[in-house]
């Protein structure tokens, strides 16, 4: 049985296209210092540091943890670097949690970041490989056909994605850290934006951001001493499957369903829509909200889009299960950090510390991340109570 | 805390050029052999899988994603990855077992360094604003470290050649070694320097390959009925990236990790040290307080073959082999990462 652990400090940077005012080290340190201040702690209180980011080519620095050790106060401490594709921010939080849940450490700092302005993500994702089809499409081009298949199967109306794009930007307008600030966005504006990868329009895609997110995770006894309410980690799960295999279900991946079932079982969740108060889910392209609503069991297969269209996932429409109250990946996407932001925002909700995007009375929240060809999943459930 | 054991280890041959063999093809044979050692079918038969690799060796973002193809991950598995030597993947797996979310784990590391110029590639691991633009390669940094030691009288070039001669000699019994054979200290010293004061023989070869380990709870090891070695301690520490802030003739982080892992709690029959350069083996031997009673790098170490991202895991595997075969009772394995031994992991293994 895992030891109890909790998030006792959260720190983020403002997300933006280009943070020219700080180095990579400055960026991660800013988030880390914010997390320490939030926890009422100093560097010496930290036993180990766990860092995560997406591919090294996104900044052009190999294994940058070597260089970041000084900025993160790691000298003389253990430091780990996690990399599990787009799910890495979530996986990093889980690896950090395991440092405490295993009883090995009392209090650790975890940081995830991406400074996409340092390099070119499209180039980094498209280096030609021997014996492989050269993919020069970026992530949206990869997922667009899968979305089309979802639309065909579910017979969802064409504007579900548009609705998600508007909803998440309205959420993001409540979050001062969100990269895209579009408080006046309309369905028409999204529909009129140019088509990037049919059926995904420009405003249905995530931005490319600089930013970092950090958390302090502590053991049960130390969490009890923290100045602000802890977010207790009630379940942790990760799953992987290959990018391609005969018969692979790409619209509703088995790895995602298994991962959700595992984390719900640990947290005692039987009906996610009813039992959870909100969710921060990795939705980099609008249509992934209805698709993940089904994959994560919030709706029956083929029905996810109905929740979106009814406003069930909207804070502004008073929905019963707000998704991405922070604005989500559609508002801010420092890739390597995006998963951790989901996990941290879920924790902010149950700590009652989410500012203008607080879901009233949130007690139990899901943090979710996925990566690769929708094949790597990491999730946690956090709660305001220990059990 | 739960007792955790190593039950299987395999490493591919270290080859200077794997040709058209891709990473999945490098991984699959070693996975097959560790599964066979325990009697498992595939990754479905362990509770957790963790790997270590580096995108820059392959020149592709998400290079490790293809590694999942080697696992038989259908239905989906619990799997993670570190952009570090796979010795740290083993560390992550131990945490997973300690927290009760797994009873067994497969760990593998792989690297195909031959397509690029490894020392130059590694220069891009340095501080991206002040050091990387100068393209200071890994051999030049190690040469600077060796020069400091020579100038301070801490070692002689003969000491360094001694390390190389012993490595090559030991490697004669290691079928996976890339460099092995009888070579005298005089012959080595007669070679010209490569990056002064280092001779080519003081540097590790560039190697392609993979290695894998299976760990589990002691209960599981007994259930499987295979020889095992207990992981009695494991710890890792990093130190400053700023070389000017470090005493490069010492390894403070190794000493801290060794203390935390309990190296000093008993005698050490065997040690496998990830010392990519001959003088670094001397630093590590001194830091760990190893004496003549300890057999150091009986496999030949990484001077005989250096699988980037897998060599650290292999050191643990090599010590496991000595203990499982009864040649040793207690041993120490060391892994390193970063320039001039910046980050070090120490594992203590004991017979069951």
XYZ file of C-alpha atoms in Angstrom:
739
model
C 0.000 0.000 0.000
C 1.382 3.376 -1.023
C 2.112 6.004 1.631
C -0.150 9.030 1.583
C 1.253 12.080 -0.172
C -0.116 15.505 -0.986
C 0.570 18.557 -3.087
C 1.502 21.334 -0.655
C 2.805 23.964 -3.041
C 2.097 24.984 -6.626
C 3.942 27.515 -8.752
C 3.537 28.504 -12.375
C 4.898 31.101 -14.717
C 2.747 33.257 -16.940
C 2.372 31.378 -20.228
C 3.283 33.296 -23.347
C 4.712 32.938 -26.860
C 8.215 34.004 -25.965
C 9.805 34.617 -22.606
C 12.763 36.588 -23.892
C 13.415 38.052 -20.452
C 14.577 34.786 -18.862
C 16.905 31.899 -19.710
C 15.656 28.311 -19.512
C 17.124 28.197 -16.012
C 15.381 31.440 -15.116
C 12.082 30.079 -16.352
C 12.155 26.877 -14.300
C 13.461 28.703 -11.245
C 10.567 31.162 -11.411
C 8.014 28.346 -11.248
C 9.997 26.525 -8.542
C 10.323 29.617 -6.353
C 6.583 30.256 -6.728
C 5.875 26.690 -5.602
C 8.203 26.979 -2.602
C 6.604 30.280 -1.577
C 3.157 28.761 -1.954
C 4.256 25.935 0.354
C 5.968 28.277 2.816
C 9.245 26.423 2.283
C 12.843 27.119 1.278
C 15.293 25.187 -0.913
C 16.796 23.282 2.010
C 13.390 21.755 2.763
C 13.501 19.818 -0.506
C 14.954 16.272 -0.556
C 14.976 15.605 -4.303
C 14.039 17.230 -7.590
C 12.174 15.528 -10.430
C 12.124 17.357 -13.722
C 10.217 16.671 -16.915
C 10.022 18.076 -20.395
C 9.161 16.939 -23.896
C 11.889 16.174 -26.476
C 15.269 17.818 -25.911
C 15.178 19.078 -29.499
C 12.437 21.524 -28.528
C 15.161 23.693 -26.974
C 18.213 22.064 -28.486
C 19.698 21.099 -25.110
C 20.541 17.445 -24.454
C 19.365 16.223 -21.045
C 19.037 19.809 -19.765
C 18.645 18.654 -16.165
C 22.465 18.596 -15.988
C 22.510 22.308 -16.668
C 19.429 23.113 -14.565
C 20.696 21.607 -11.329
C 22.099 24.901 -10.057
C 18.913 26.827 -10.846
C 16.797 24.259 -9.011
C 18.885 24.011 -5.880
C 19.718 20.367 -6.553
C 23.411 20.303 -5.824
C 24.090 17.367 -3.518
C 20.566 16.018 -3.993
C 19.005 13.373 -6.203
C 17.640 14.672 -9.493
C 15.646 12.753 -12.076
C 14.556 13.575 -15.586
C 11.396 12.031 -17.002
C 10.455 12.002 -20.689
C 7.291 10.245 -21.831
C 6.293 12.392 -24.854
C 3.313 14.736 -24.426
C 2.174 12.996 -21.269
C 5.506 13.869 -19.638
C 4.202 16.635 -17.374
C 1.759 14.174 -15.843
C 4.256 11.319 -15.715
C 6.792 13.584 -14.031
C 4.279 14.431 -11.309
C 3.631 10.711 -10.854
C 7.335 9.865 -10.624
C 7.731 12.719 -8.133
C 4.785 11.415 -6.120
C 6.339 7.934 -6.099
C 9.404 9.369 -4.363
C 7.134 10.168 -1.406
C 4.528 7.404 -1.777
C 7.333 4.832 -1.622
C 8.413 6.207 1.748
C 11.853 7.017 0.321
C 11.573 10.820 0.615
C 9.628 13.255 2.748
C 9.318 16.217 0.439
C 10.235 16.673 -3.213
C 10.070 19.391 -5.815
C 8.869 18.614 -9.302
C 9.152 20.933 -12.280
C 8.088 20.624 -15.897
C 8.770 23.153 -18.600
C 9.017 23.975 -22.252
C 10.620 27.035 -23.753
C 9.399 26.479 -27.259
C 10.627 29.835 -28.487
C 14.232 28.565 -28.150
C 13.799 26.213 -31.107
C 11.216 25.100 -33.638
C 8.884 22.332 -32.554
C 7.764 21.551 -36.091
C 11.379 20.903 -37.075
C 12.025 18.901 -33.916
C 9.067 16.642 -34.619
C 9.883 16.181 -38.293
C 13.525 15.071 -38.542
C 13.593 12.354 -41.197
C 14.251 8.826 -39.959
C 15.598 5.885 -41.964
C 12.957 3.350 -43.028
C 10.120 5.547 -41.727
C 7.528 7.588 -43.534
C 8.567 11.214 -43.267
C 5.974 13.050 -41.226
C 6.020 16.777 -41.770
C 2.567 17.476 -40.461
C 2.990 18.268 -36.786
C 0.673 16.855 -34.151
C -2.530 18.351 -35.596
C -1.995 16.632 -38.924
C -1.502 13.356 -37.121
C -4.714 13.642 -35.093
C -7.029 15.174 -37.723
C -7.901 11.862 -39.441
C -8.623 10.280 -36.058
C -10.985 13.163 -35.269
C -12.711 12.697 -38.610
C -13.290 9.073 -37.745
C -14.814 10.125 -34.423
C -17.148 12.517 -36.267
C -18.182 9.769 -38.665
C -18.894 7.253 -35.923
C -20.670 9.568 -33.502
C -22.554 11.619 -36.106
C -21.681 14.644 -33.989
C -22.631 18.049 -35.447
C -19.768 19.891 -37.165
C -19.568 22.666 -34.556
C -18.744 20.613 -31.430
C -15.077 21.488 -31.817
C -15.973 25.140 -32.255
C -17.948 25.029 -29.027
C -14.988 23.540 -27.123
C -12.659 26.184 -28.562
C -14.943 28.957 -27.322
C -15.631 27.360 -23.954
C -11.952 26.799 -23.070
C -10.988 30.339 -24.167
C -13.729 31.774 -21.966
C -12.341 29.675 -19.120
C -8.837 30.925 -19.918
C -10.042 34.523 -19.720
C -10.626 33.873 -16.002
C -7.034 32.654 -15.574
C -4.433 35.441 -15.621
C -1.642 32.915 -16.317
C -3.285 31.618 -19.508
C -1.397 32.386 -22.707
C -4.376 33.139 -24.982
C -6.660 35.804 -23.536
C -9.815 35.958 -25.616
C -12.689 37.062 -23.384
C -14.788 38.153 -26.393
C -14.356 35.037 -28.534
C -17.441 33.861 -30.472
C -18.482 30.700 -32.300
C -18.427 32.728 -35.522
C -14.871 33.880 -34.954
C -13.671 30.312 -34.489
C -15.620 29.098 -37.507
C -14.153 31.876 -39.649
C -10.562 31.132 -38.618
C -8.632 29.339 -41.358
C -8.606 25.588 -41.689
C -5.298 24.142 -40.462
C -5.853 20.407 -40.671
C -9.424 19.669 -41.747
C -11.570 19.573 -39.532
C -9.331 21.580 -37.190
C -9.396 25.330 -37.618
C -6.675 27.650 -36.368
C -8.651 28.604 -33.261
C -9.394 24.942 -32.526
C -5.695 24.246 -31.977
C -3.442 24.910 -29.005
C -0.859 27.694 -29.059
C 2.903 27.202 -28.753
C 4.008 28.552 -25.388
C 6.931 29.180 -23.085
C 6.308 28.309 -19.483
C 6.971 26.151 -16.461
C 4.943 24.563 -13.706
C 6.194 23.276 -10.364
C 4.778 21.445 -7.373
C 5.993 20.466 -3.943
C 4.803 17.020 -2.893
C 5.058 16.037 0.775
C 4.469 13.059 3.026
C 1.355 12.794 5.195
C 2.973 14.158 8.373
C 4.677 17.086 6.643
C 1.589 17.892 4.573
C -0.391 18.281 7.773
C 1.983 21.103 8.791
C 1.638 23.066 5.563
C 0.145 26.561 5.758
C -2.353 26.053 2.944
C -4.738 23.121 2.422
C -2.997 20.105 0.865
C -4.342 18.324 -2.195
C -4.227 14.651 -1.241
C -3.158 12.274 -3.970
C -5.927 9.681 -4.109
C -4.916 7.693 -7.159
C -2.079 7.506 -9.709
C -1.912 5.575 -12.965
C -0.066 5.382 -16.250
C -0.495 3.222 -19.346
C 1.262 2.834 -22.690
C 0.498 1.065 -25.927
C 2.347 1.002 -29.285
C 1.716 3.753 -31.838
C 0.434 1.284 -34.368
C -0.737 -2.283 -34.349
C -3.339 -4.256 -36.242
C -6.787 -3.495 -34.897
C -5.671 -0.583 -32.721
C -8.593 1.557 -31.536
C -7.200 5.028 -32.209
C -10.350 7.036 -31.493
C -10.938 5.543 -28.065
C -7.577 4.038 -27.076
C -7.517 1.053 -24.763
C -4.568 2.529 -22.827
C -6.655 5.570 -21.870
C -9.622 3.463 -20.785
C -7.422 1.147 -18.723
C -5.571 4.053 -17.125
C -8.849 5.740 -16.132
C -10.283 2.513 -14.718
C -7.131 2.045 -12.632
C -7.058 5.568 -11.199
C -10.833 5.572 -10.503
C -10.585 2.257 -8.697
C -7.848 3.659 -6.408
C -9.877 6.803 -5.700
C -13.146 4.922 -5.179
C -14.800 6.527 -8.190
C -17.570 4.559 -9.867
C -19.312 7.302 -11.835
C -16.725 9.898 -12.874
C -19.248 12.528 -13.983
C -21.021 12.324 -10.639
C -18.125 11.570 -8.284
C -15.642 14.105 -9.637
C -16.237 17.840 -9.291
C -14.081 18.908 -12.206
C -11.351 17.684 -14.509
C -8.261 19.124 -16.122
C -7.847 17.032 -19.253
C -5.230 17.278 -21.987
C -7.246 18.705 -24.920
C -4.750 20.208 -27.402
C -7.255 20.095 -30.265
C -10.900 20.975 -29.692
C -12.446 17.651 -30.665
C -10.426 15.808 -28.064
C -12.877 17.017 -25.402
C -15.795 14.880 -26.627
C -13.419 12.037 -27.475
C -11.856 12.019 -24.014
C -15.260 12.463 -22.333
C -16.005 9.017 -23.724
C -12.541 7.545 -23.223
C -12.573 8.612 -19.563
C -16.082 7.318 -18.913
C -17.878 10.653 -18.443
C -20.209 9.692 -21.292
C -21.146 6.547 -23.178
C -19.403 5.895 -26.483
C -20.768 8.218 -29.156
C -22.375 10.522 -26.570
C -19.460 12.682 -25.411
C -20.274 15.550 -27.761
C -23.714 15.893 -26.184
C -22.169 16.871 -22.831
C -20.104 19.507 -24.571
C -23.087 20.907 -26.477
C -25.290 20.906 -23.364
C -22.701 23.003 -21.538
C -22.047 20.284 -18.947
C -18.305 20.972 -19.175
C -18.624 24.778 -19.087
C -18.040 26.897 -16.019
C -19.827 29.825 -17.648
C -22.907 27.771 -18.418
C -23.006 26.321 -14.901
C -22.196 22.812 -16.083
C -22.158 19.951 -13.584
C -18.701 18.747 -14.565
C -16.454 21.630 -15.683
C -13.570 20.500 -17.874
C -10.434 22.629 -18.027
C -11.602 25.561 -15.909
C -8.053 26.960 -16.267
C -8.525 27.227 -20.033
C -6.590 24.030 -20.622
C -4.065 23.234 -23.315
C -6.149 25.195 -25.835
C -5.122 28.353 -23.958
C -1.550 27.497 -22.869
C 0.756 24.849 -24.261
C 4.351 24.726 -23.085
C 4.329 21.083 -24.241
C 6.498 19.435 -21.606
C 4.692 21.319 -18.850
C 1.142 20.996 -20.221
C 0.501 17.694 -18.455
C 1.830 18.952 -15.152
C -0.319 22.078 -15.457
C -3.365 19.785 -15.712
C -2.260 17.920 -12.580
C -1.472 21.169 -10.734
C -4.718 22.860 -11.767
C -6.682 19.844 -10.508
C -4.836 20.263 -7.204
C -5.566 24.007 -7.131
C -9.269 23.239 -7.465
C -9.438 20.889 -4.480
C -7.292 23.277 -2.435
C -9.938 25.932 -3.153
C -7.164 28.108 -4.534
C -8.051 28.496 -8.220
C -9.037 32.157 -8.181
C -11.592 33.259 -10.757
C -11.735 29.820 -12.355
C -12.497 28.038 -9.086
C -15.200 25.392 -9.346
C -17.277 26.070 -6.277
C -16.844 23.496 -3.551
C -14.557 21.231 -5.593
C -13.495 18.271 -3.465
C -12.301 15.699 -5.999
C -10.598 16.413 -9.321
C -8.950 14.527 -12.159
C -5.659 15.537 -13.763
C -4.965 13.908 -17.146
C -2.225 13.924 -19.768
C -1.603 12.017 -22.961
C 1.172 11.849 -25.491
C 2.687 10.225 -28.557
C 0.042 9.014 -30.993
C -2.525 9.113 -28.138
C -0.750 6.084 -26.705
C 0.836 7.290 -23.441
C -1.489 8.218 -20.601
C -0.920 9.478 -17.094
C -3.589 10.469 -14.598
C -4.089 11.333 -11.000
C -7.061 12.037 -8.791
C -6.586 14.580 -6.025
C -8.953 15.368 -3.186
C -9.457 17.848 -0.395
C -9.764 14.898 1.992
C -7.376 12.013 2.588
C -9.975 9.397 1.675
C 11.113 -1.302 3.416
C 10.421 -4.045 0.882
C 13.370 -6.212 -0.143
C 13.961 -5.982 -3.866
C 16.056 -8.374 -5.939
C 17.620 -8.517 -9.378
C 16.751 -11.733 -11.168
C 17.946 -11.277 -14.744
C 20.430 -9.300 -16.806
C 21.563 -9.326 -20.386
C 23.601 -7.037 -22.582
C 24.173 -7.067 -26.311
C 27.631 -7.087 -27.817
C 29.175 -3.629 -27.853
C 29.750 -2.899 -31.531
C 31.294 0.193 -33.059
C 28.683 0.363 -35.804
C 25.355 -1.469 -35.730
C 24.722 -0.535 -39.355
C 21.095 -0.639 -40.426
C 20.009 -2.367 -37.213
C 17.522 0.000 -35.615
C 16.896 0.611 -31.928
C 14.000 -1.838 -31.680
C 16.176 -4.513 -33.240
C 18.921 -3.735 -30.722
C 16.489 -4.014 -27.822
C 14.490 -7.094 -28.761
C 17.220 -9.763 -28.415
C 18.257 -8.595 -24.930
C 14.626 -8.508 -23.803
C 14.123 -12.046 -25.111
C 17.136 -13.246 -23.164
C 16.106 -11.688 -19.821
C 12.572 -13.026 -20.244
C 14.025 -16.476 -20.906
C 16.247 -16.267 -17.828
C 13.152 -15.964 -15.651
C 10.723 -17.946 -17.815
C 8.512 -15.046 -18.866
C 6.801 -14.579 -22.211
C 7.008 -10.822 -22.633
C 6.466 -7.480 -20.899
C 2.897 -8.510 -20.040
C 4.391 -10.780 -17.380
C 5.948 -7.944 -15.355
C 4.048 -5.200 -13.547
C 6.062 -2.204 -14.739
C 8.477 -1.306 -17.524
C 10.906 1.599 -17.530
C 13.575 2.520 -20.057
C 16.413 4.982 -20.512
C 17.540 6.517 -23.777
C 18.529 9.820 -25.368
C 16.780 11.348 -28.381
C 19.932 13.108 -29.528
C 21.805 9.860 -30.120
C 19.230 8.870 -32.716
C 18.617 12.405 -33.910
C 14.872 12.134 -33.450
C 12.362 13.523 -31.011
C 10.543 10.739 -29.121
C 13.141 8.146 -30.199
C 12.089 6.015 -27.240
C 8.512 5.723 -28.520
C 9.663 3.090 -30.993
C 11.103 1.178 -28.050
C 7.558 0.391 -26.969
C 7.273 -1.650 -30.174
C 9.808 -4.063 -28.715
C 7.639 -4.790 -25.679
C 4.471 -6.458 -26.901
C 2.459 -3.718 -25.183
C -0.943 -5.030 -26.298
C -2.971 -4.934 -24.113
C -1.534 -1.674 -22.721
C 1.152 -1.820 -20.028
C 2.357 0.370 -17.166
C 5.406 1.989 -18.702
C 7.642 5.011 -18.228
C 10.878 6.455 -19.564
C 13.749 8.578 -18.342
C 15.989 10.665 -20.581
C 18.892 9.311 -18.539
C 20.977 6.189 -18.292
C 18.694 3.233 -17.618
C 20.265 2.872 -14.152
C 17.893 5.722 -13.245
C 15.027 3.815 -14.872
C 15.881 1.060 -12.413
C 15.737 3.617 -9.605
C 12.271 4.738 -10.721
C 11.169 1.083 -10.857
C 12.370 0.504 -7.304
C 10.186 3.384 -6.102
C 7.248 1.811 -7.939
C 7.794 -1.505 -6.169
C 8.352 0.140 -2.781
C 5.033 2.004 -3.069
C 3.248 -1.251 -3.730
C 2.185 -0.546 -7.306
C 4.323 -3.315 -8.767
C 5.990 -6.538 -7.680
C 8.236 -6.806 -10.708
C 9.739 -4.548 -13.354
C 11.610 -4.767 -16.625
C 14.249 -2.104 -17.187
C 16.138 -1.532 -20.401
C 18.494 1.018 -21.881
C 19.679 1.464 -25.421
C 21.859 3.693 -27.484
C 23.043 3.845 -31.042
C 25.818 6.417 -30.841
C 27.531 5.553 -34.132
C 25.484 7.768 -36.502
C 26.756 10.999 -34.907
C 30.027 12.262 -33.509
C 29.321 11.408 -29.899
C 31.793 13.745 -28.138
C 30.484 16.662 -30.211
C 26.849 15.641 -29.696
C 27.437 15.585 -25.942
C 28.766 19.146 -26.039
C 25.137 20.164 -26.495
C 24.402 18.897 -22.996
C 26.258 21.873 -21.579
C 24.832 25.217 -20.467
C 23.132 26.370 -23.685
C 24.030 30.034 -23.300
C 27.643 30.016 -22.120
C 29.193 26.602 -22.834
C 27.339 24.780 -25.606
C 28.008 27.534 -28.189
C 31.722 26.803 -27.740
C 31.114 23.135 -28.670
C 33.398 21.896 -25.886
C 33.326 18.146 -26.444
C 33.167 15.527 -23.693
C 36.724 14.295 -24.301
C 38.216 17.777 -23.963
C 36.419 18.283 -20.652
C 37.685 14.937 -19.374
C 41.187 15.851 -20.552
C 41.009 19.017 -18.485
C 40.015 16.941 -15.472
C 42.902 14.520 -16.026
C 45.312 17.442 -16.424
C 44.228 18.854 -13.063
C 44.917 15.505 -11.420
C 48.309 15.150 -13.055
C 49.330 18.691 -12.188
C 48.344 18.178 -8.561
C 50.323 14.954 -8.406
C 47.217 12.895 -7.653
C 47.890 10.472 -10.495
C 50.532 9.689 -13.077
C 50.068 8.796 -16.718
C 51.291 5.331 -15.743
C 48.384 5.023 -13.273
C 46.010 5.822 -16.115
C 47.646 3.287 -18.424
C 47.399 0.740 -15.629
C 43.638 1.167 -15.589
C 43.459 0.670 -19.351
C 45.703 -2.410 -19.343
C 43.593 -4.017 -16.610
C 40.355 -3.148 -18.434
C 41.538 -4.740 -21.674
C 42.813 -7.787 -19.842
C 39.600 -8.265 -17.867
C 37.533 -7.789 -21.002
C 39.076 -10.931 -22.484
C 36.537 -12.935 -20.512
C 33.652 -10.642 -21.502
C 32.158 -11.863 -24.790
C 30.290 -8.557 -25.268
C 33.367 -6.338 -25.033
C 34.427 -4.228 -27.969
C 38.059 -3.781 -26.914
C 39.986 -6.534 -25.147
C 43.362 -8.194 -25.117
C 46.756 -8.160 -23.507
C 48.405 -4.796 -23.716
C 51.269 -3.602 -21.545
C 51.483 -0.291 -19.764
C 54.630 0.480 -21.759
C 52.818 -0.087 -25.033
C 50.009 2.211 -23.941
C 52.366 4.935 -22.790
C 54.192 4.732 -26.114
C 51.015 5.821 -27.908
C 50.738 9.467 -28.801
C 48.262 11.617 -26.942
C 44.853 12.215 -28.487
C 43.508 15.150 -26.483
C 46.417 15.760 -24.140
C 46.943 14.272 -21.621
C 44.467 11.589 -22.761
C 45.505 8.904 -25.184
C 42.828 7.263 -27.284
C 43.072 4.243 -24.987
C 42.143 6.435 -22.001
C 38.801 7.184 -23.699
C 35.831 4.870 -24.111
C 35.021 3.466 -27.536
C 31.798 4.565 -29.223
C 29.431 1.618 -29.031
C 25.958 0.614 -30.164
C 23.789 -1.751 -28.178
C 21.306 -2.329 -25.372
C 20.973 -3.992 -22.007
C 18.097 -5.117 -19.815
C 17.455 -6.114 -16.220
C 14.472 -7.599 -14.406
C 13.902 -6.746 -10.749
C 11.193 -7.910 -8.359
C 10.302 -8.424 -4.733
C 12.194 -11.216 -3.003
C 8.899 -13.099 -2.683
C 8.455 -12.955 -6.452
C 12.047 -14.080 -7.032
C 11.431 -17.128 -4.866
C 8.181 -17.816 -6.701
C 10.044 -17.687 -10.017
C 12.716 -19.945 -8.534
C 15.682 -18.198 -10.095
C 19.015 -17.047 -8.624
C 18.864 -13.485 -7.382
C 20.849 -10.736 -5.690
C 19.349 -8.296 -3.194
C 19.498 -4.565 -3.863
C 20.418 -3.530 -0.323
C 20.965 0.147 -1.126
C 20.627 2.624 -3.944
C 21.060 6.395 -4.058
C 22.049 9.060 -6.534
C 23.242 12.662 -6.303
C 23.995 15.455 -8.708
C 26.405 18.363 -8.300
C 26.894 21.752 -9.877
C 26.965 22.031 -13.645
C 29.470 24.844 -13.310
C 32.801 23.029 -13.649
C 34.626 25.924 -12.006
C 32.534 25.427 -8.872
C 33.532 21.777 -8.524
C 36.655 20.019 -7.358
C 37.052 17.913 -10.477
C 39.671 15.718 -8.838
C 37.081 14.380 -6.419
C 33.507 13.129 -6.723
C 31.467 14.634 -3.934
C 28.184 13.363 -5.336
C 29.471 9.786 -5.544
C 30.583 9.977 -1.916
C 27.173 11.211 -0.781
C 25.355 8.567 -2.802
C 27.674 5.854 -1.461
C 27.015 6.918 2.120
C 23.265 6.915 1.579
C 23.382 3.551 -0.177
C 25.353 2.019 2.683
C 28.490 1.082 0.754
C 30.582 1.157 3.934
C 28.395 -1.291 5.846
C 30.416 -4.335 4.719
C 33.276 -5.543 2.615
C 33.073 -5.161 -1.148
C 34.092 -8.121 -3.272
C 33.398 -6.572 -6.632
C 32.792 -3.115 -8.038
C 31.644 -2.127 -11.509
C 32.290 1.569 -12.073
C 30.975 3.655 -14.938
C 34.251 5.481 -15.547
C 34.301 6.547 -19.194
C 37.886 7.787 -18.865
C 40.776 5.985 -17.196
C 41.514 8.714 -14.645
C 37.850 8.745 -13.599
C 38.135 5.138 -12.451
C 40.867 6.291 -10.083
C 38.682 9.126 -8.769
C 35.818 6.723 -8.173
C 37.950 4.000 -6.597
C 39.346 6.532 -4.131
C 35.978 8.157 -3.445
C 34.375 4.805 -2.716
C 37.323 3.792 -0.546
C 37.925 0.599 -2.523
C 41.044 -1.394 -1.622
C 42.955 -4.289 -3.181
C 40.330 -6.624 -1.745
C 37.810 -5.375 -4.288
C 37.834 -6.635 -7.845
C 37.253 -3.490 -9.940
C 35.562 -3.739 -13.334
C 36.026 -7.452 -13.959
C 33.916 -6.985 -17.102
C 36.482 -4.518 -18.431
C 34.150 -1.626 -17.656
C 33.142 0.969 -20.202
C 36.693 1.436 -21.515
C 36.025 -1.940 -23.141
C 32.621 -0.923 -24.549
C 30.376 2.013 -23.720
C 26.666 1.706 -24.432
C 25.392 5.219 -23.878
C 22.185 5.173 -21.790
C 22.695 1.483 -20.937
C 26.219 1.287 -19.466
C 25.066 2.335 -15.997
C 22.382 -0.339 -15.980
C 24.941 -2.839 -17.275
C 27.246 -2.107 -14.330
C 24.425 -3.162 -11.992
C 23.821 -6.223 -14.152
C 27.498 -7.186 -14.147
C 27.625 -7.100 -10.337
C 24.413 -9.131 -10.238
C 26.049 -11.766 -12.463
C 29.031 -12.112 -10.087
C 26.758 -12.493 -7.087
C 24.253 -14.808 -8.730
C 27.099 -17.080 -9.858
C 28.504 -17.179 -6.323
C 31.795 -15.470 -7.242
C 30.990 -12.541 -4.946
C 28.925 -11.950 -1.825
C 28.615 -8.186 -1.907
C 29.268 -5.664 -4.628
C 28.909 -2.049 -5.662
C 27.697 -0.752 -9.017
C 28.113 2.841 -10.105
C 26.508 4.843 -12.909
C 27.277 8.343 -14.086
C 25.819 11.082 -16.246
C 26.858 14.562 -17.315
C 30.294 16.065 -17.925
C 33.199 15.036 -15.647
C 31.112 12.752 -13.408
C 28.479 15.390 -12.583
C 25.706 12.994 -11.569
C 26.323 9.654 -9.915
C 24.259 6.689 -8.827
C 25.502 3.998 -6.450
C 23.882 0.610 -5.930
C 24.846 -2.001 -3.355
C 24.032 -5.615 -4.173
C 24.251 -8.557 -1.788
C 23.839 -12.277 -2.083
C 20.500 -13.638 -0.951
